[in-house]
Tab-separated table of C-alpha atoms and ligand atoms in Angstrom:
chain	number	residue	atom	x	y	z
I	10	UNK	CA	8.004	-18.162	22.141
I	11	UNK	CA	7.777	-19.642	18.566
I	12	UNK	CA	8.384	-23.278	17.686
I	13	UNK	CA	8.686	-22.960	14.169
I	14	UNK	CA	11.495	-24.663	12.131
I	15	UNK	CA	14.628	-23.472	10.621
I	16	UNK	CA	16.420	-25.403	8.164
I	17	UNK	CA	20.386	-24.550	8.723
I	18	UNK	CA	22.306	-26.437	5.337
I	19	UNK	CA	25.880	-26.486	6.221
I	20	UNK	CA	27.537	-27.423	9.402
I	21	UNK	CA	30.911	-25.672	9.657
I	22	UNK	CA	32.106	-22.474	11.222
I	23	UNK	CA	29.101	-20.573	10.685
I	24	UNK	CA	26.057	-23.073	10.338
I	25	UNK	CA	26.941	-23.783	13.826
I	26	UNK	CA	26.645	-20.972	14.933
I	27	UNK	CA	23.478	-19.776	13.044
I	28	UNK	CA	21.840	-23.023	14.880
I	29	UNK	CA	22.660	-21.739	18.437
I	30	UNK	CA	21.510	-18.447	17.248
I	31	UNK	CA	18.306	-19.619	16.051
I	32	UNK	CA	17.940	-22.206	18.991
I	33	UNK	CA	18.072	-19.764	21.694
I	34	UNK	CA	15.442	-17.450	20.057
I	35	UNK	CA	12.999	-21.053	20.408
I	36	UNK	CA	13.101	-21.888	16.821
I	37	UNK	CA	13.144	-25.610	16.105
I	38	UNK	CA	16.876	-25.945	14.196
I	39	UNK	CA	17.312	-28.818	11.684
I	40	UNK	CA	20.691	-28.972	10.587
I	41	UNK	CA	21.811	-30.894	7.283
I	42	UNK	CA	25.439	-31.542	6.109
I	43	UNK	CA	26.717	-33.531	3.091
I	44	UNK	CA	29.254	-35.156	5.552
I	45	UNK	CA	27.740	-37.108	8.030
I	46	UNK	CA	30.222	-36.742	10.186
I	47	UNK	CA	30.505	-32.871	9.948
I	48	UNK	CA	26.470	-32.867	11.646
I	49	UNK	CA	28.017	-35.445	14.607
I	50	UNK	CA	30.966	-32.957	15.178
I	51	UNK	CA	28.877	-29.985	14.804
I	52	UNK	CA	26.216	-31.143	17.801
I	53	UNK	CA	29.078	-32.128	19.992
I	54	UNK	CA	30.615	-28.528	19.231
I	55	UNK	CA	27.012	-26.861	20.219
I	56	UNK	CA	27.057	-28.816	23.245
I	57	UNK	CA	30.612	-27.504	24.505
I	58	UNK	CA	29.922	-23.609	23.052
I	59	UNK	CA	26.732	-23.465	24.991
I	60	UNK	CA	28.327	-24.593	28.063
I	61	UNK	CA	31.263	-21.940	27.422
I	62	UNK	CA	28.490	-19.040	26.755
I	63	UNK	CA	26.568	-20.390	29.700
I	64	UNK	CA	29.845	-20.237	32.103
I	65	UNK	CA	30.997	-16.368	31.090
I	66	UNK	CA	27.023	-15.790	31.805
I	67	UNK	CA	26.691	-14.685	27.480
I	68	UNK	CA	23.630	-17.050	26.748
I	69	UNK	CA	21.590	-15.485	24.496
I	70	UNK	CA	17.332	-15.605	24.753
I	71	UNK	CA	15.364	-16.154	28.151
I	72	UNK	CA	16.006	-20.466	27.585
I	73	UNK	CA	18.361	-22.386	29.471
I	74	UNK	CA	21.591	-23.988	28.013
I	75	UNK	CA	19.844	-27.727	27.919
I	76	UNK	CA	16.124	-26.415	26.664
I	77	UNK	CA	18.763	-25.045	23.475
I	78	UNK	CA	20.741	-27.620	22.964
I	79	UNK	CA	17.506	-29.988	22.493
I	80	UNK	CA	16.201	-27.529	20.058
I	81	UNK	CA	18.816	-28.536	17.627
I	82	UNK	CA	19.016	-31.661	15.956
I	83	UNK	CA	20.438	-33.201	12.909
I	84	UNK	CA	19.529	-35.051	9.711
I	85	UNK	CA	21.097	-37.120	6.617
I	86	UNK	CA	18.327	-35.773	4.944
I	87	UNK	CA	18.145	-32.698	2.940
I	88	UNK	CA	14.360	-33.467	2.492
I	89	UNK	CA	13.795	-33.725	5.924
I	90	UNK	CA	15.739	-30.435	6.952
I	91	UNK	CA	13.709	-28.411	4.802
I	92	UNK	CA	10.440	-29.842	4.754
I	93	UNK	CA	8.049	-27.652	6.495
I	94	UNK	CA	10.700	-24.777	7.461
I	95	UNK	CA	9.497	-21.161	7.400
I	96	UNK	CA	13.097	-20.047	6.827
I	97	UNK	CA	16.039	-22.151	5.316
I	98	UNK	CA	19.837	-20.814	6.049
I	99	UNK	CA	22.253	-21.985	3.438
I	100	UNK	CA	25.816	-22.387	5.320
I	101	UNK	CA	27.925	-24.315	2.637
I	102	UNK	CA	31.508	-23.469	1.202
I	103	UNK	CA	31.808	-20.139	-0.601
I	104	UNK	CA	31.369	-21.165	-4.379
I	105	UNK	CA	28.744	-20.439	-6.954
I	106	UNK	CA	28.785	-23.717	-8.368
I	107	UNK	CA	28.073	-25.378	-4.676
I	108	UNK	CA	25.550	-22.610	-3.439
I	109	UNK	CA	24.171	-22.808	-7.000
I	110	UNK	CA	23.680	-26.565	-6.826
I	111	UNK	CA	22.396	-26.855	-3.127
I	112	UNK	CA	19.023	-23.866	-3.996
I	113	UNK	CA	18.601	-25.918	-7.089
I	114	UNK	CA	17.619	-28.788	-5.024
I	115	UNK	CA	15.662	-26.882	-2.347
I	116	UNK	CA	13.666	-24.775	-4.736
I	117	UNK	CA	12.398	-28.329	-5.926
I	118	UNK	CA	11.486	-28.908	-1.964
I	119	UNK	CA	9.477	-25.930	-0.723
I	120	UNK	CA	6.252	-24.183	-0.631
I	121	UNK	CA	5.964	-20.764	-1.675
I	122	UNK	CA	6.174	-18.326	1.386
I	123	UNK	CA	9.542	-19.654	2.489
I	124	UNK	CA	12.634	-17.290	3.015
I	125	UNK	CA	15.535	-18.758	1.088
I	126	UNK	CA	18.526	-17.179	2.787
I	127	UNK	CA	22.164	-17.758	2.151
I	128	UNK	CA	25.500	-16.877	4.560
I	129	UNK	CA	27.578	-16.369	1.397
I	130	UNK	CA	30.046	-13.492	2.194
I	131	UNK	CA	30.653	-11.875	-1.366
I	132	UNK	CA	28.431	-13.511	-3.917
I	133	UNK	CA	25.826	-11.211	-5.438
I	134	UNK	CA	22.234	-12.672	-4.041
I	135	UNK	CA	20.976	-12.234	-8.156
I	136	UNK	CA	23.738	-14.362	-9.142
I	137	UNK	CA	23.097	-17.553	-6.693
I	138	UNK	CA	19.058	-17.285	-7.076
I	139	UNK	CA	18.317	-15.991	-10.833
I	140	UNK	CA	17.703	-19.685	-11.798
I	141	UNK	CA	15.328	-20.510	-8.765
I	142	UNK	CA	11.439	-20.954	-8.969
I	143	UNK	CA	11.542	-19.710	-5.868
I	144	UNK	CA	13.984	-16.309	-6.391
I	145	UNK	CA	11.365	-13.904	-5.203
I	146	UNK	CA	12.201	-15.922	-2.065
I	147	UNK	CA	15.814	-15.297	-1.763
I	148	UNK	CA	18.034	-13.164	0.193
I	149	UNK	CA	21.295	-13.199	1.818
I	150	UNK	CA	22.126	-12.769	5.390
I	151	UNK	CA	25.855	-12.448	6.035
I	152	UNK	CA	27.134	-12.414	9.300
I	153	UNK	CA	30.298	-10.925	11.411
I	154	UNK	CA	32.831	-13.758	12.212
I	155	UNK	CA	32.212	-14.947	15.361
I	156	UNK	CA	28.760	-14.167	15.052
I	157	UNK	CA	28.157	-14.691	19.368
I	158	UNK	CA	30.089	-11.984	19.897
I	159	UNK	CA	29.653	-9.468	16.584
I	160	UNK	CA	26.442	-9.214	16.225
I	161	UNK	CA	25.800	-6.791	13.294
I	162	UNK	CA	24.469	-8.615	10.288
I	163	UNK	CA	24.155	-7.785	6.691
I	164	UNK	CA	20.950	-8.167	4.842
I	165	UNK	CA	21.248	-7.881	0.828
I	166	UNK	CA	18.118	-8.365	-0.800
I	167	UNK	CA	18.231	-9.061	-4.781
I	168	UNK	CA	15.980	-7.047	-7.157
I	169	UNK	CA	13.350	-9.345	-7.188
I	170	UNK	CA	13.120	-10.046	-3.244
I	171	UNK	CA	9.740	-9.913	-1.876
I	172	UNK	CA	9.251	-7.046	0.576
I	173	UNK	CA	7.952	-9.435	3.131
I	174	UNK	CA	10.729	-11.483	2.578
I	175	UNK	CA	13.168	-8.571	4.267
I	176	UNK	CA	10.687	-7.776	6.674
I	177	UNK	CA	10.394	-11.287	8.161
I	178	UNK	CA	14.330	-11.881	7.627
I	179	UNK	CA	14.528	-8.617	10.119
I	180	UNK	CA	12.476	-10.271	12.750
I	181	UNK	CA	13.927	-13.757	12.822
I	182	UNK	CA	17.481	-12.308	12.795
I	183	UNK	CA	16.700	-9.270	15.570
I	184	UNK	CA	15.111	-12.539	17.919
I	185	UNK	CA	18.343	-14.578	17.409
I	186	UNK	CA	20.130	-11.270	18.967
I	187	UNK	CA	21.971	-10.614	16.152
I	188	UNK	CA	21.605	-6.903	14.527
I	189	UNK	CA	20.781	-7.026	10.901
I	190	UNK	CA	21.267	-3.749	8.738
I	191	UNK	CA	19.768	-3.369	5.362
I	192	UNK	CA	22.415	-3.405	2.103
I	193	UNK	CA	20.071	-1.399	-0.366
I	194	UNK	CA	22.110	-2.603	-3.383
I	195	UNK	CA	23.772	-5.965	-3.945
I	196	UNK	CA	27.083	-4.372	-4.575
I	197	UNK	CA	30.628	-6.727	-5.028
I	198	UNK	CA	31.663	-7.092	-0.634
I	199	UNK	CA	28.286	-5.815	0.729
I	200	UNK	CA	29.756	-2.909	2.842
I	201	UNK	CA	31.639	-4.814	5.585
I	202	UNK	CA	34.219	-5.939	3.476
I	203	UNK	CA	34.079	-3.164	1.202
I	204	UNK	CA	34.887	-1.060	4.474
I	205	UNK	CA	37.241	-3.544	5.814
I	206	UNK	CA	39.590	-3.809	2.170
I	207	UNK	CA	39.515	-0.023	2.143
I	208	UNK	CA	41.855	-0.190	5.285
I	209	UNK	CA	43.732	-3.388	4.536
I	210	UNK	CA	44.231	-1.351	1.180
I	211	UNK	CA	45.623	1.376	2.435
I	212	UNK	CA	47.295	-0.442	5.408
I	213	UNK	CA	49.668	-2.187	2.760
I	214	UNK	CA	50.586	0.842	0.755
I	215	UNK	CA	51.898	2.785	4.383
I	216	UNK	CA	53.506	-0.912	4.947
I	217	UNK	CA	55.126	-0.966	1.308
I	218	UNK	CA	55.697	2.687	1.225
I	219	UNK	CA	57.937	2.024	4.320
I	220	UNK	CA	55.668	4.861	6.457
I	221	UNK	CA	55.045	2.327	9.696
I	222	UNK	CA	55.649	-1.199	10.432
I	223	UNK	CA	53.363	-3.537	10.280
I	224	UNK	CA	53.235	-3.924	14.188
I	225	UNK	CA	52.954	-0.483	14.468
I	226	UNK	CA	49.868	-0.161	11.411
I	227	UNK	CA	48.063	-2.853	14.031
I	228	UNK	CA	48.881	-0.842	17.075
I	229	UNK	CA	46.893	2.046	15.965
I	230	UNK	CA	43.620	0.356	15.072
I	231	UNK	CA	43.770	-1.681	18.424
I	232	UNK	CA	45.195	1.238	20.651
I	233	UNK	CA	43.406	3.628	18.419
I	234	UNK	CA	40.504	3.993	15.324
I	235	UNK	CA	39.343	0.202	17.300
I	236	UNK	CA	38.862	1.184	20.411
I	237	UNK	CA	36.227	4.245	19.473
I	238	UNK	CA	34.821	1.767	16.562
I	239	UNK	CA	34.068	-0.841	19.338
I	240	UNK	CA	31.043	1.486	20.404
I	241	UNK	CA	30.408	4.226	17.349
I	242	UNK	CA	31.089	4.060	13.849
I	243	UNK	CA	33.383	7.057	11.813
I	244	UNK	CA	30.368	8.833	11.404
I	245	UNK	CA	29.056	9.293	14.676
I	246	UNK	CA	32.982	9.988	15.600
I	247	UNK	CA	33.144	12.738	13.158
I	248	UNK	CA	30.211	14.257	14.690
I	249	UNK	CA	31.418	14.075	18.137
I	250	UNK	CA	34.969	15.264	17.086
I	251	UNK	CA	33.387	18.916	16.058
I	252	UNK	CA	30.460	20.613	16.821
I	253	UNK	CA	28.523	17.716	14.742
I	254	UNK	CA	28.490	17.294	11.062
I	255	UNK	CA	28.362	20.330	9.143
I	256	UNK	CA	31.130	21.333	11.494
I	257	UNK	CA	33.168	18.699	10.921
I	258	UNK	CA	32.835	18.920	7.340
I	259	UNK	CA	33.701	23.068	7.666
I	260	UNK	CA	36.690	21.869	9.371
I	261	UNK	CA	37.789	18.808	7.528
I	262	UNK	CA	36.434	18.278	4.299
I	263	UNK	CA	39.205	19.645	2.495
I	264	UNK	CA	41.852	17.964	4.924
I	265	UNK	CA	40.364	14.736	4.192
I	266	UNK	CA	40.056	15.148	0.379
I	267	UNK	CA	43.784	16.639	-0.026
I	268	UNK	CA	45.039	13.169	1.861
I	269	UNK	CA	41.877	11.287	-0.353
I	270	UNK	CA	43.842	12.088	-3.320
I	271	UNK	CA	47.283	10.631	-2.373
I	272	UNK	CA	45.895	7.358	-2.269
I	273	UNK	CA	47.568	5.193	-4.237
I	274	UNK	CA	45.634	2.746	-6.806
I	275	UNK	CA	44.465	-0.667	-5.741
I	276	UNK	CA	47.472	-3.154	-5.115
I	277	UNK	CA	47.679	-6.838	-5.094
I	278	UNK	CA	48.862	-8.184	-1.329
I	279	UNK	CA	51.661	-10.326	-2.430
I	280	UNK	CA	55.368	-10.056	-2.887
I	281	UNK	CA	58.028	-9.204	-0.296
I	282	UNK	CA	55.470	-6.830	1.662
I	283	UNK	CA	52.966	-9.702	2.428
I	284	UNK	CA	55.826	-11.478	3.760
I	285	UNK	CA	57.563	-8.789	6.089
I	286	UNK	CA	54.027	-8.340	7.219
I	287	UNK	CA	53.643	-12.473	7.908
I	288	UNK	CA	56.889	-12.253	9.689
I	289	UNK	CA	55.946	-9.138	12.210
I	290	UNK	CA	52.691	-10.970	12.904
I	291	UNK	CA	54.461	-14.062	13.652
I	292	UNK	CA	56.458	-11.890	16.195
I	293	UNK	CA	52.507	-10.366	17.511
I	294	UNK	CA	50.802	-13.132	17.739
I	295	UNK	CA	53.282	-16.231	17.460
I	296	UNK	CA	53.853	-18.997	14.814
I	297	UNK	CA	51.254	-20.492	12.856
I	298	UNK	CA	51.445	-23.764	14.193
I	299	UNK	CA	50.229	-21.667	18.044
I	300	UNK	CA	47.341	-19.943	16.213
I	301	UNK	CA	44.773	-21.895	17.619
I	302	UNK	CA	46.611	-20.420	21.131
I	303	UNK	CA	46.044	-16.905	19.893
I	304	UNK	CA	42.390	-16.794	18.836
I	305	UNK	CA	41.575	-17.762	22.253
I	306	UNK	CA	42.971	-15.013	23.568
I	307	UNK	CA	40.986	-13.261	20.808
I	308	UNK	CA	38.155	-15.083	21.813
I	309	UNK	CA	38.517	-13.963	25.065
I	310	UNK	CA	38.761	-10.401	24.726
I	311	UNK	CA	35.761	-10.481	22.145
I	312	UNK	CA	33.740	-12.044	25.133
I	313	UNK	CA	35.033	-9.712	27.859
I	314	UNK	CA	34.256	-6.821	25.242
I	315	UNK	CA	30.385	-8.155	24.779
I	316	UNK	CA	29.990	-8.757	28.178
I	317	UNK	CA	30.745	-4.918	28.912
I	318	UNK	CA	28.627	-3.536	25.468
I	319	UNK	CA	26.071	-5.552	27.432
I	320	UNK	CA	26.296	-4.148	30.090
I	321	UNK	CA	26.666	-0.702	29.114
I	322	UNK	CA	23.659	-0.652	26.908
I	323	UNK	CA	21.708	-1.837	29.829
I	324	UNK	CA	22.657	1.384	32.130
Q	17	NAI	P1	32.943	-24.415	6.488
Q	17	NAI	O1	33.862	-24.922	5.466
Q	17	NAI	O2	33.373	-24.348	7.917
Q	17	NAI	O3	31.568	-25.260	6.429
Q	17	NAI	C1	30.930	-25.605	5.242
Q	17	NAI	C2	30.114	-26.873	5.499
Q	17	NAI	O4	29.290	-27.132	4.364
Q	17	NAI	C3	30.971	-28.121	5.729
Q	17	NAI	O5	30.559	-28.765	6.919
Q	17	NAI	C4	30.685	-28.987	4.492
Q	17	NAI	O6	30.721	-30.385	4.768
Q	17	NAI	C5	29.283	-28.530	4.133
Q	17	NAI	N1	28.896	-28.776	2.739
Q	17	NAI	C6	29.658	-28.746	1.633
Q	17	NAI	N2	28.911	-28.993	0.533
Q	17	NAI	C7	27.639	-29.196	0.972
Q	17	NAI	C8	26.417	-29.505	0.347
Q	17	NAI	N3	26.347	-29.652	-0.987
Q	17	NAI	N4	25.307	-29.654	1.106
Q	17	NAI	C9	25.370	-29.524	2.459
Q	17	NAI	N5	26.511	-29.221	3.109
Q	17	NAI	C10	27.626	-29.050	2.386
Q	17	NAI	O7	32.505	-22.953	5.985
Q	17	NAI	P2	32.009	-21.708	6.863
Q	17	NAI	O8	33.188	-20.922	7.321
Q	17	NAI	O9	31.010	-22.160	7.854
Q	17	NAI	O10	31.309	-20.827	5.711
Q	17	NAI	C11	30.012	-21.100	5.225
Q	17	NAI	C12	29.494	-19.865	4.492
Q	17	NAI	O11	29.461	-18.763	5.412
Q	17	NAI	C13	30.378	-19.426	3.311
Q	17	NAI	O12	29.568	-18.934	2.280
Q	17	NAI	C14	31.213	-18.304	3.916
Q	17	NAI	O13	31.665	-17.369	2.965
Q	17	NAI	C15	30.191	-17.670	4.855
Q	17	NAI	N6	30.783	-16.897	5.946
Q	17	NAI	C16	31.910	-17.341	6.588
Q	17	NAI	C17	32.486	-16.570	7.596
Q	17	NAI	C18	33.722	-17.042	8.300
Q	17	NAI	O14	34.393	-16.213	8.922
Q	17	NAI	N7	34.049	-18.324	8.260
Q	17	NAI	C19	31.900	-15.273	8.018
Q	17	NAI	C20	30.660	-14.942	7.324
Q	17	NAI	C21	30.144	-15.729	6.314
């Protein structure tokens, strides 16, 4: 078990939960936050989500809930939360200007052979690093919202990443139990959202186009395309759906590019669709002021769900 450090900037959503990641592989998490008081809510936060994981029996690594927790603390020090890591993760709001601003003072910080690596979900890995020393350092490691229970990870290297600098980024993400997948070119949404606008795109057309409700659009990914994509992706459906893939594409390939070609062009969510949409969901999953109500019963379901992948994968 390793007891090196990792330097987690940022203490929302996600830097949370990067430093209960990291914490229950062994590493030694320093966390750093430009509010004070973000650090002090954070570490109370980690204290109640470990106890949650450790209740539903969903702790991650062979350590116990309190030999975690005590491998996280905080600082009011950016110096100090950097200073002799082997691997910084930058967790700060999504804008250039901030991510921009917060590698300009840690390239000043570090040694040479440390991985720079940022949580940004869309920005372009060349555009946050091309004015670091340290660029041949930098890569981005976006994760799947909540990360505890979706583990896959994208890993978008810029040009000028190191080789090593992937390979070692691999490692320290696989120990944390998350599952990191290699983006081969930095291109505008990585592939998870990429993937994910494709449907909401073509969600909103059958919406505005008056082919299904919006209810009913949601029915068939969670009754439907969801439940298969919980355990295989479209491609290993497709093979399984014929007699594999060359089949499959005998059988459907012009199918799918007859119905390819009736897609609409890209459309702005907005107008009198977003809100008939807003209003059915209100009717799903109950007014906004409840919401908090309804991601625990996402929450939930997410947990039962990686409870039984768990268990599965162990047969
Ligand atoms: P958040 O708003 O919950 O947390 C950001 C934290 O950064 C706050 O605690 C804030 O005080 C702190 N901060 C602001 N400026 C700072 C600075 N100069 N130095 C140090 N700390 C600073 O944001 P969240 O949701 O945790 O997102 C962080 C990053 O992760 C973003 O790039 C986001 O796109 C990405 N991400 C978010 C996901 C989500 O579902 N929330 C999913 C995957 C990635």
């Amino acid at each position: 078990m390793s007891a090196k450090k990792i330097g987690v900037i940022g203490s929302g959503l996600i830097g949370r939960s990067f430093a209960m990641l990291f914490a229950s592989a062994g590493y030694k998490v320093v966390i750093f936050d430009i509010e004070p008081a973000q650090t002090r809510a954070a570490k109370e936060d980690i204290r109640e989500q470990l106890a949650s994981l450790e209740k539903n029996g969903l702790l991650k690594g062979s350590l116990s809930r309190q030999q975690q927790f005590d491998n996280i603390s905080t600082t009011e020090n950016l110096e100090e939360c950097v200073k002799n890591a082997f691997f910084i993760q930058e967790c700060v709001p999504e804008r250039l200007d901030i991510k921009r601003k917060v590698w300009a003072q840690v390239d000043k910080l570090v040694g040479d052979d440390v991985i720079l690596s940022s949580s940004t979900s869309a920005l372009l890995p060349s555009a946050i690093s091309e004015g670091l020393t340290h660029k041949n350092r930098f890569i981005i490691s976006h994760p799947t919202n909540p990360p505890f229970y979706c583990p896959a990870i994208e890993v978008v290297p810029a040009g000028w990443t190191d080789p090593d600098v992937i390979e070692k980024t691999f490692t320290v993400l696989k120990e944390s139990g998350l599952v990191p997948v290699l983006i081969k070119k930095e291109v505008p949404g990585f592939v998870l959202n990429r993937i994910q606008y494709a449907i909401i795109g073509e969600c909103y057309r059958l919406i505005k186009d008056g082919v299904v409700s919006p209810e009913d659009c949601d029915t068939i990914m969670s009754q439907g395309l969801g439940l298969r994509y919980a355990f295989m992706g479209p491609w290993e459906t497709g093979y399984l759906n014929a007699e594999g893939m060359l089949s499959y594409g005998e059988r459907y390939a012009d199918m799918i590019l007859d119905i390819q070609k009736s897609f609409g062009p890209p459309e702005r969510i907005e107008g009198p669709t977003l809100q008939a949409i807003h209003a059915s969901m209100e009717r799903l999953a109950g007014p906004v002021q409840d919401i908090q109500k309804r991601r625990q019963w996402r929450d939930k379901r997410l947990i039962a769900l990686a409870k039984l992948k768990r268990d599965l994968d162990a047969e």
